[in-house]
mmCIF file of C-alpha atoms and ligand atoms in Angstrom:
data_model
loop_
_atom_site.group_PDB
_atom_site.id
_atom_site.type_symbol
_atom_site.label_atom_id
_atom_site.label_comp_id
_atom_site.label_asym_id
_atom_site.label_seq_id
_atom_site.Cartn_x
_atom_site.Cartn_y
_atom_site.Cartn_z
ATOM 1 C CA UNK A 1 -10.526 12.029 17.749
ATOM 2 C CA UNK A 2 -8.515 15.048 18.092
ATOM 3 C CA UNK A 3 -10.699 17.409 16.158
ATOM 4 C CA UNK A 4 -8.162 20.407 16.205
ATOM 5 C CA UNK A 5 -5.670 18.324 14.594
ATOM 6 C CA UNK A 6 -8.004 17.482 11.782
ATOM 7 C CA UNK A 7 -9.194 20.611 11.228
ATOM 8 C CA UNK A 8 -5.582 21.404 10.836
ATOM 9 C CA UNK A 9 -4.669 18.416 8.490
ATOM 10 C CA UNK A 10 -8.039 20.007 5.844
ATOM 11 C CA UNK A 11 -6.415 23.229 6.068
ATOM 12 C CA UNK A 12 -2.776 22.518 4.810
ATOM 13 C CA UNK A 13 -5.327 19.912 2.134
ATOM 14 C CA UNK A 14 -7.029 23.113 1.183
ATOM 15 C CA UNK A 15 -4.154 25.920 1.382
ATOM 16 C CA UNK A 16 -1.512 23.710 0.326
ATOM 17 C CA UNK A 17 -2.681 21.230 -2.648
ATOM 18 C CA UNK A 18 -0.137 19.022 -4.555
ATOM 19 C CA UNK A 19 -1.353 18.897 -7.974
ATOM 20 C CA UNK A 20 0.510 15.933 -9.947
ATOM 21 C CA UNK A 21 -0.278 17.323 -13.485
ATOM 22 C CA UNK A 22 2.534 20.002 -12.395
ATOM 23 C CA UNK A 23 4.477 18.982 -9.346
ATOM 24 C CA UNK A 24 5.511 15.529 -11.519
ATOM 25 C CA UNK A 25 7.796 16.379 -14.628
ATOM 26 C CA UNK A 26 5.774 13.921 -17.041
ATOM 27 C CA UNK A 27 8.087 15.051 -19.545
ATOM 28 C CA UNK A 28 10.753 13.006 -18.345
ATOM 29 C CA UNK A 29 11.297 9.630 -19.880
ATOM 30 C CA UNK A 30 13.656 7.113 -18.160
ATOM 31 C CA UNK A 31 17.207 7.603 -18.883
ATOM 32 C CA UNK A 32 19.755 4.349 -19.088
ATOM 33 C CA UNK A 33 20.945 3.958 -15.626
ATOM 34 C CA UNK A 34 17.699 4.993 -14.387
ATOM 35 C CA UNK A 35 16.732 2.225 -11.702
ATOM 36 C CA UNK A 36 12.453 1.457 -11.471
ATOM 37 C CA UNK A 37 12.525 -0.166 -8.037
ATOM 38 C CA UNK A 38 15.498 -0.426 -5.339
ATOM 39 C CA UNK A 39 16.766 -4.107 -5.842
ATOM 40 C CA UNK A 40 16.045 -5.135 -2.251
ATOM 41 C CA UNK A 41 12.511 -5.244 -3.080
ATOM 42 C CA UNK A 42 12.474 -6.833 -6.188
ATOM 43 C CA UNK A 43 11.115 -10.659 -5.761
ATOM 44 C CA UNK A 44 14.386 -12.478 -6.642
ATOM 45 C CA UNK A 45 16.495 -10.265 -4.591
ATOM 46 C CA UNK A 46 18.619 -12.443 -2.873
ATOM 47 C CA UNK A 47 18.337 -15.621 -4.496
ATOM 48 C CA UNK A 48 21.096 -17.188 -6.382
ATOM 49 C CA UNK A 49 18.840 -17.075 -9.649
ATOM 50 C CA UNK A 50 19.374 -12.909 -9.410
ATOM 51 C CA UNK A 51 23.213 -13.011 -9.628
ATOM 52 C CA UNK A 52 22.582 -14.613 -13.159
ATOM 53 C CA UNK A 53 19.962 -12.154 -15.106
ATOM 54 C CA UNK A 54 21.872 -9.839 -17.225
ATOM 55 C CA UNK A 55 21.509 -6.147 -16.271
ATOM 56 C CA UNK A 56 18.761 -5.218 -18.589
ATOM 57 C CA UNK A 57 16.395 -8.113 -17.307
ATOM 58 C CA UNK A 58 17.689 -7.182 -13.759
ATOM 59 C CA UNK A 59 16.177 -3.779 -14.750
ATOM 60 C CA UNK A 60 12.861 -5.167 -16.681
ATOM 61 C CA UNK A 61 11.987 -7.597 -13.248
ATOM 62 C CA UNK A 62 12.098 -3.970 -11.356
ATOM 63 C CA UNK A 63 10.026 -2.285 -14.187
ATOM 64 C CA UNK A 64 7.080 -4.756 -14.522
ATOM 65 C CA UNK A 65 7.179 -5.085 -10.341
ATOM 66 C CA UNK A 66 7.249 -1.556 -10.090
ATOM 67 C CA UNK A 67 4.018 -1.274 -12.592
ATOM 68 C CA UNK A 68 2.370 -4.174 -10.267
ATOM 69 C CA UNK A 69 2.851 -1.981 -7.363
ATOM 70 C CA UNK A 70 1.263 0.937 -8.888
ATOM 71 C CA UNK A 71 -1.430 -0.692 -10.344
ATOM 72 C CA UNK A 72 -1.934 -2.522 -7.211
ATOM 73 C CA UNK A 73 -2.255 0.738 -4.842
ATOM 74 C CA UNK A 74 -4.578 2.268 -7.825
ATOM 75 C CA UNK A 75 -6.865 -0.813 -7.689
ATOM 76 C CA UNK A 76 -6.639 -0.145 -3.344
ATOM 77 C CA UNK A 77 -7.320 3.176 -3.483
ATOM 78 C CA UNK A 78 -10.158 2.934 -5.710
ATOM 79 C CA UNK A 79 -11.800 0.185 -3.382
ATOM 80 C CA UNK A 80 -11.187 2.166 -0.501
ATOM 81 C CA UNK A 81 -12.776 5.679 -2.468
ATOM 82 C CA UNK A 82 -15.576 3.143 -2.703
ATOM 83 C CA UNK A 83 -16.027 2.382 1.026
ATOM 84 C CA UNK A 84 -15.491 6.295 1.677
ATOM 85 C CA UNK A 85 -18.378 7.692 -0.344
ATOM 86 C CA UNK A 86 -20.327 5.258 1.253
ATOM 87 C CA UNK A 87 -19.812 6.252 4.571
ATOM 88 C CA UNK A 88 -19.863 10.052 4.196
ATOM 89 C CA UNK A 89 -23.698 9.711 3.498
ATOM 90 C CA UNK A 90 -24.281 8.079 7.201
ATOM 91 C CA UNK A 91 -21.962 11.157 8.418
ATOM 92 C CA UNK A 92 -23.662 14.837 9.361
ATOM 93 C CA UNK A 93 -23.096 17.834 7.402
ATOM 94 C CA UNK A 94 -20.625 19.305 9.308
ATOM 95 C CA UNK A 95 -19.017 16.736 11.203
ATOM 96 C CA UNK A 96 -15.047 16.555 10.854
ATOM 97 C CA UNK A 97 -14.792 13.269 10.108
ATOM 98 C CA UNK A 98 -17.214 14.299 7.056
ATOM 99 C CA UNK A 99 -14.779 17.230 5.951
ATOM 100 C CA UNK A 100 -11.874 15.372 6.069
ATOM 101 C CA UNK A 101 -13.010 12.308 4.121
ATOM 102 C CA UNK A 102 -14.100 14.663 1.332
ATOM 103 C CA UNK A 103 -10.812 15.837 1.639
ATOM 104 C CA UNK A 104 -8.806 12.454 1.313
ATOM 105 C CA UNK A 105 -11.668 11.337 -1.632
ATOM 106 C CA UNK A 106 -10.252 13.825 -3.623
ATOM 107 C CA UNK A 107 -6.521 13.359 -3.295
ATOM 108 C CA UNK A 108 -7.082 9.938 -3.681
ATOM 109 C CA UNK A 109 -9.041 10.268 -7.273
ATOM 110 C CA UNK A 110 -5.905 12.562 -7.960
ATOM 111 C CA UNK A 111 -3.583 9.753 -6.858
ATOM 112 C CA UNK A 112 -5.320 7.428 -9.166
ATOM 113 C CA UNK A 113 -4.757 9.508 -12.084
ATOM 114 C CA UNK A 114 -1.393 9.883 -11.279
ATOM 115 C CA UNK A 115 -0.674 6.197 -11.192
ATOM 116 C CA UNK A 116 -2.084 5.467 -14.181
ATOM 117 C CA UNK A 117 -0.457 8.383 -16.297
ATOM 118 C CA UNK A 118 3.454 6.911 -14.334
ATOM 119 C CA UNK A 119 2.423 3.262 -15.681
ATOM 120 C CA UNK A 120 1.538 4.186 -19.271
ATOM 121 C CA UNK A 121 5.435 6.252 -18.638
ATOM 122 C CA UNK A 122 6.990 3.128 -17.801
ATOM 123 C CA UNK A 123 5.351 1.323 -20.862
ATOM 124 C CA UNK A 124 3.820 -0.958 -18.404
ATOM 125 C CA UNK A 125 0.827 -3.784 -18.697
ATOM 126 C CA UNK A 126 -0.094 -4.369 -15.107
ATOM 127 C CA UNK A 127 -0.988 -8.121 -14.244
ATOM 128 C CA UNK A 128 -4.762 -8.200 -13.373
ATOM 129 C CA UNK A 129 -5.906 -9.379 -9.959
ATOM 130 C CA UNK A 130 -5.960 -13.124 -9.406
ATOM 131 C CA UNK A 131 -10.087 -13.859 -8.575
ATOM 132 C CA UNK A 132 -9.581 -14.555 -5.257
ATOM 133 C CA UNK A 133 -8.268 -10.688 -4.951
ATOM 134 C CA UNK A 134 -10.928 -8.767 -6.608
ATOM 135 C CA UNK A 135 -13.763 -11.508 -4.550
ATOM 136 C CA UNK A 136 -11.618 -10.716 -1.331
ATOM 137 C CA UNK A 137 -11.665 -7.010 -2.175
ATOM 138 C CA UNK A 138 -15.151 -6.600 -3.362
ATOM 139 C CA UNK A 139 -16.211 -8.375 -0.812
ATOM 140 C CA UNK A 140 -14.463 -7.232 2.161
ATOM 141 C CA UNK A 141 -15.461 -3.328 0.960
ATOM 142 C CA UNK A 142 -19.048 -3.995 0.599
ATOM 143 C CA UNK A 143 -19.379 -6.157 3.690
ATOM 144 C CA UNK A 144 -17.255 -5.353 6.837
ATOM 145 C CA UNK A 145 -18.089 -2.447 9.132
ATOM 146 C CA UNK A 146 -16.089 1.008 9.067
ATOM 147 C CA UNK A 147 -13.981 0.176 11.964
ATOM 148 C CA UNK A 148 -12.241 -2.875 10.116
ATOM 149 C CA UNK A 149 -12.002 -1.047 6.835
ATOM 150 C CA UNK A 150 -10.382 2.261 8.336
ATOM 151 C CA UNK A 151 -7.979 -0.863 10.370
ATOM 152 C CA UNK A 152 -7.375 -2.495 6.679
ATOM 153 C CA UNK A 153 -6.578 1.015 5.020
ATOM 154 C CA UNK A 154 -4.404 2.480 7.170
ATOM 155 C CA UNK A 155 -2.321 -0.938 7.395
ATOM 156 C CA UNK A 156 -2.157 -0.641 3.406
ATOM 157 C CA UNK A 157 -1.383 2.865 3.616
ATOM 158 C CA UNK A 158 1.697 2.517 6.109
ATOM 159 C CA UNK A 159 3.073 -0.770 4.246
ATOM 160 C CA UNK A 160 2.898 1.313 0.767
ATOM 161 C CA UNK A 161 4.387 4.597 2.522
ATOM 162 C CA UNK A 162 7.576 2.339 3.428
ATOM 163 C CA UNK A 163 7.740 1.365 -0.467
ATOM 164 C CA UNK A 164 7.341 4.504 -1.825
ATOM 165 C CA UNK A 165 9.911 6.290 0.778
ATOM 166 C CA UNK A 166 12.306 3.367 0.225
ATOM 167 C CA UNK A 167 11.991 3.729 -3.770
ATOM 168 C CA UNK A 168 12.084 7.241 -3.172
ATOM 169 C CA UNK A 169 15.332 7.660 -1.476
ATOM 170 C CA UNK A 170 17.385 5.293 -3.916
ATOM 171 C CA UNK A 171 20.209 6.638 -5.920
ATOM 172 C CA UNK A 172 19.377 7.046 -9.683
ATOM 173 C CA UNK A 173 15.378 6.447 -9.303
ATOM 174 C CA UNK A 174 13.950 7.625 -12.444
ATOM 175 C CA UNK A 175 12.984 11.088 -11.435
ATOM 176 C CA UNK A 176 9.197 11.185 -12.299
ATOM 177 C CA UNK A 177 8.873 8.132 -9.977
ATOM 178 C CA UNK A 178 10.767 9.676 -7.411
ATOM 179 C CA UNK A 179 8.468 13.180 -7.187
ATOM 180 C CA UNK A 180 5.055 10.449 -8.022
ATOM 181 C CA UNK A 181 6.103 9.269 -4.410
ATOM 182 C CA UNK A 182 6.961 12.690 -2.830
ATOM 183 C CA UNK A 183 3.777 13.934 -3.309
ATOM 184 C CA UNK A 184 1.904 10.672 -2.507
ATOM 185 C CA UNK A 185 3.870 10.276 0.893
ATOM 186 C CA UNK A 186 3.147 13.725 1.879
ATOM 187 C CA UNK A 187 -0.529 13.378 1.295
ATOM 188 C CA UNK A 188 -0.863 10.201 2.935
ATOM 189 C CA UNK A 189 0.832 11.434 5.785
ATOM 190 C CA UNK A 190 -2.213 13.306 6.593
ATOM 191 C CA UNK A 191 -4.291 10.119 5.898
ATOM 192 C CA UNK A 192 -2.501 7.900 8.413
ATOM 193 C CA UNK A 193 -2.961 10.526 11.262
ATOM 194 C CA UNK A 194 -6.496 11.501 10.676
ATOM 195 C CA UNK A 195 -7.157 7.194 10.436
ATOM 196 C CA UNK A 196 -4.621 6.374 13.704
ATOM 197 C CA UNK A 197 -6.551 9.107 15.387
ATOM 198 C CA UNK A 198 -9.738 7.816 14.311
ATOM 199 C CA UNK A 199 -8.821 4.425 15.294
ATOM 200 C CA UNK A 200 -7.614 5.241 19.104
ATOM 201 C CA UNK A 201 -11.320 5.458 19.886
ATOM 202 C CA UNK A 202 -12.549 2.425 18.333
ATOM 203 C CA UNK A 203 -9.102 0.477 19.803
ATOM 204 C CA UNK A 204 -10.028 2.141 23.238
ATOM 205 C CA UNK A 205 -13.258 0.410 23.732
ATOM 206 C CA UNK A 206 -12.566 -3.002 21.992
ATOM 207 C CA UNK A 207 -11.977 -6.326 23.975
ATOM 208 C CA UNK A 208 -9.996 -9.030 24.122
ATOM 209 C CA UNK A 209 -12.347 -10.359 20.839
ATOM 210 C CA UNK A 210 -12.565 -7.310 18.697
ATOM 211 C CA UNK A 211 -8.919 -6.365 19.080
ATOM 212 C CA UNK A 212 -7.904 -10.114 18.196
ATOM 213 C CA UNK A 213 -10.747 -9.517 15.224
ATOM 214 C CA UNK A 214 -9.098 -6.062 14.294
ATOM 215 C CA UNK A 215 -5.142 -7.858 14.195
ATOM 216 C CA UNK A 216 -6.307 -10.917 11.752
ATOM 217 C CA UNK A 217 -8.005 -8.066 9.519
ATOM 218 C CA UNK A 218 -4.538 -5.545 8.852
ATOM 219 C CA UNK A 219 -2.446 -9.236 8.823
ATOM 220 C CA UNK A 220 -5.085 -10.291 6.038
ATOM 221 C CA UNK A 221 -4.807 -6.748 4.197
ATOM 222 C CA UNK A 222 -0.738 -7.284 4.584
ATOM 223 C CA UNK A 223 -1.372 -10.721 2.913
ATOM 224 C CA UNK A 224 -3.432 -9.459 0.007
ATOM 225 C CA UNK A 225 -0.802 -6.435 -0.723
ATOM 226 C CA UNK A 226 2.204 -8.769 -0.837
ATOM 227 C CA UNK A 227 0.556 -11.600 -2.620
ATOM 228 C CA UNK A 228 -0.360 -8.543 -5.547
ATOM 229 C CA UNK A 229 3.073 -7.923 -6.238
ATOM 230 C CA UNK A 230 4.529 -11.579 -7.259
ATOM 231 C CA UNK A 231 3.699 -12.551 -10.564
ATOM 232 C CA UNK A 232 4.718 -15.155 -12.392
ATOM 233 C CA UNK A 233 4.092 -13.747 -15.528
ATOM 234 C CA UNK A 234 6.210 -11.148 -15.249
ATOM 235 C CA UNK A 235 9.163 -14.010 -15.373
ATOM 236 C CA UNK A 236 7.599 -15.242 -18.203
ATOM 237 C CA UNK A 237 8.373 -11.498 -19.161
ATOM 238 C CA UNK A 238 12.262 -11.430 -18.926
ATOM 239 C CA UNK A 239 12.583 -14.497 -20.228
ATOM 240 C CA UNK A 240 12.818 -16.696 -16.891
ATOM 241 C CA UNK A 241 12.775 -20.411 -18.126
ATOM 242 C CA UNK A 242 10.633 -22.272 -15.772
ATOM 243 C CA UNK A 243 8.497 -19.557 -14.387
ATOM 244 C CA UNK A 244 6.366 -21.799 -12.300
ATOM 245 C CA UNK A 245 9.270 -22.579 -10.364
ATOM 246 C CA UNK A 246 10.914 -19.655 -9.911
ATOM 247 C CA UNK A 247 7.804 -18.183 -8.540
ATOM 248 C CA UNK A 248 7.302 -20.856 -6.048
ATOM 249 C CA UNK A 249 10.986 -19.383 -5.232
ATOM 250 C CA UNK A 250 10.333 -15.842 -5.488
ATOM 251 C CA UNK A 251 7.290 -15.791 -3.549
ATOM 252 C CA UNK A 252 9.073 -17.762 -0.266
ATOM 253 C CA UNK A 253 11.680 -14.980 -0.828
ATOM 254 C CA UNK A 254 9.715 -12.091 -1.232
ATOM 255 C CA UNK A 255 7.669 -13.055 2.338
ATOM 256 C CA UNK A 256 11.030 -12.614 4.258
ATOM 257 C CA UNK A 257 12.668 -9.252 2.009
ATOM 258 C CA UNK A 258 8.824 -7.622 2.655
ATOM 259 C CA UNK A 259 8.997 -8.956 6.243
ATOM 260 C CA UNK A 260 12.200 -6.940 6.810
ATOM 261 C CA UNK A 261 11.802 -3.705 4.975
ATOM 262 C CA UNK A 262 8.308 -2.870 5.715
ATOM 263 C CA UNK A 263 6.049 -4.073 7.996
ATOM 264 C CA UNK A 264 7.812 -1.918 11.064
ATOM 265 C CA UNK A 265 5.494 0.973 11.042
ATOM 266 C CA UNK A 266 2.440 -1.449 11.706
ATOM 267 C CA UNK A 267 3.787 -4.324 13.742
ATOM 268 C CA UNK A 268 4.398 -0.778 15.831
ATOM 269 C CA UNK A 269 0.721 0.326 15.562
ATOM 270 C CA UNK A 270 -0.684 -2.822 16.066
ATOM 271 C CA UNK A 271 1.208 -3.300 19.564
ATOM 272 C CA UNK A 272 0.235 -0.055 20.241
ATOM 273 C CA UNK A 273 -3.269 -1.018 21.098
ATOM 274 C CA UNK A 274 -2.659 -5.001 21.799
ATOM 275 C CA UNK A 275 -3.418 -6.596 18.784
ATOM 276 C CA UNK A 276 -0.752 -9.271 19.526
ATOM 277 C CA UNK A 277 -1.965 -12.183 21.801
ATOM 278 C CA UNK A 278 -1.736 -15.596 22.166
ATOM 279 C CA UNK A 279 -4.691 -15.983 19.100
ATOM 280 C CA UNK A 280 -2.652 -13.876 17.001
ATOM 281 C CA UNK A 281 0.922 -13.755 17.843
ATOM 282 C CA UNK A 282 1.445 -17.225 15.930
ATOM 283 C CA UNK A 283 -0.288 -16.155 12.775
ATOM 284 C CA UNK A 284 1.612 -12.868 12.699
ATOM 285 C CA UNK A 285 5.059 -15.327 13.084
ATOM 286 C CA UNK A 286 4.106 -17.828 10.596
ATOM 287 C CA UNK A 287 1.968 -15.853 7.826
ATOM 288 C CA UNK A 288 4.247 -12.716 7.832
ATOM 289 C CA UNK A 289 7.534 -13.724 8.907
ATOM 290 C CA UNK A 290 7.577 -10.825 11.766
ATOM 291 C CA UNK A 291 8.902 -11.360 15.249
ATOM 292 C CA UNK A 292 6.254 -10.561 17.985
HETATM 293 FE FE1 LIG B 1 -3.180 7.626 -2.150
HETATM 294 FE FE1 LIG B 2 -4.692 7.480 1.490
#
């Protein structure tokens, strides 16, 4: 690990902190022509079923997905603040590492807040977890060693950057969401180079095995984030008749939109280090729709 470079990313954390109760204007309520979510990455997008909601339940699909991403990267974050205050006590005193994670623990607790204060803005009701989530989650946090974890979080963290920066830089965003992901993207910046840096070293020594090991865990965490966004109730919602089948729809569709607008940054990472081989190109092709 490049320990200049972290001590440089605590510094700007310490000299330069974004605070969301005053960088976010939470005053601002959502004006008509205000748009929740680009329509690219809504889960009908492209289907022939879109072309026939009516603009306001156009608008209500992206609210209610928009509140399931949120809620989803809340629920993340606050598994992953788990796994971090449990590995700071095996860490010395003084060690970087150590500084740093103290560091990201408490922008994340911030970013938590901040989620939950935009859903309650957008009048939202987040879909809870399906079981097979929080048991994944739970169970994957408690269980797996640091090295997969840090591999899971930063290929959450680079998936959810390229949402935020694509919701971000859409015309008419509702402003509050817009500055909610400014100041998230700018602090996870940080958090993707301290955990790439981190995760040279452990790439560096793995095999054939663990970097095969290491690929299935970022394409399972990939899996889990884009499964947590579909919902069928959320058709239910805006008055979708037949909501079972329009998920079945929506979630073939989603796979290939996701596919295209934001797995880039890690199929990139992940070849960086040769996580794609003959064990795990296929699953990558079939699972996520990416061409390696
Ligand atoms: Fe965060
Ligand atoms: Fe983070």
């Amino acid at each position: 690990m490049d320990v200049n470079e972290v001590e440089r990313l605590i510094k700007i954390s310490r000299e330069r902190p974004l605070n969301p109760d005053t960088f976010i204007p939470w005053q601002l309520g959502p004006e008509s022509g205000d748009i929740f979510l680009p329509d690219f990455l809504t889960s009908l997008y492209g289907l022939e079923i879109y072309n026939t909601l009516s603009p306001f339940q156009q608008s209500e699909l992206a609210r209610h997905e928009m509140v399931q991403v949120i809620a989803s990267y809340a629920w993340g974050e606050c598994l992953f603040c788990l796994f971090m205050t449990r590995h700071i006590l095996t860490l010395p005193f003084d060690s970087v590492e150590r500084r740093f994670l103290l560091r990201e623990l408490i922008e994340e607790f911030k970013h938590q807040e901040m989620f939950g204060q935009a859903i309650a803005k957008l009048g939202g009701q987040p879909v809870p977890q399906s079981r097979l989530h929080k048991f994944l989650g739970t169970f994957s946090n408690k269980y797996l060693p640091a090295d997969y974890l840090f591999m899971g979080s930063v290929s959450v963290e680079l998936v959810t950057d390229v949402y935020g920066t694509h919701a971000r830089k859409s015309e008419h965003i509702y402003p509050l969401l817009k500055k909610m992901f400014d100041l998230h993207t700018i602090e996870e910046a940080r958090h993707i180079i301290f955990t790439k840096s981190l995760l040279k070293i452990y790439a560096a020594r793995a095999g054939y095995i663990k970097r095969t090991l290491y690929s299935y865990v970022i394409l399972g965490n990939i899996l889990f984030v884009r499964t947590m966004y579909v919902k069928k109730e959320i058709y239910q919602r805006i008055g979708l008749e037949n909501p079972d089948k329009v998920f079945k729809l929506a979630a073939k569709n989603f796979k290939q939109n996701f596919s295209e607008n934001c797995l880039a940054g890690i199929v990139e990472f992940v070849n960086s280090w040769g996580g794609f081989n003959r064990a795990t190109r296929w699953a990558w092709r079939w699972i996520l729709d990416v061409k390696v």
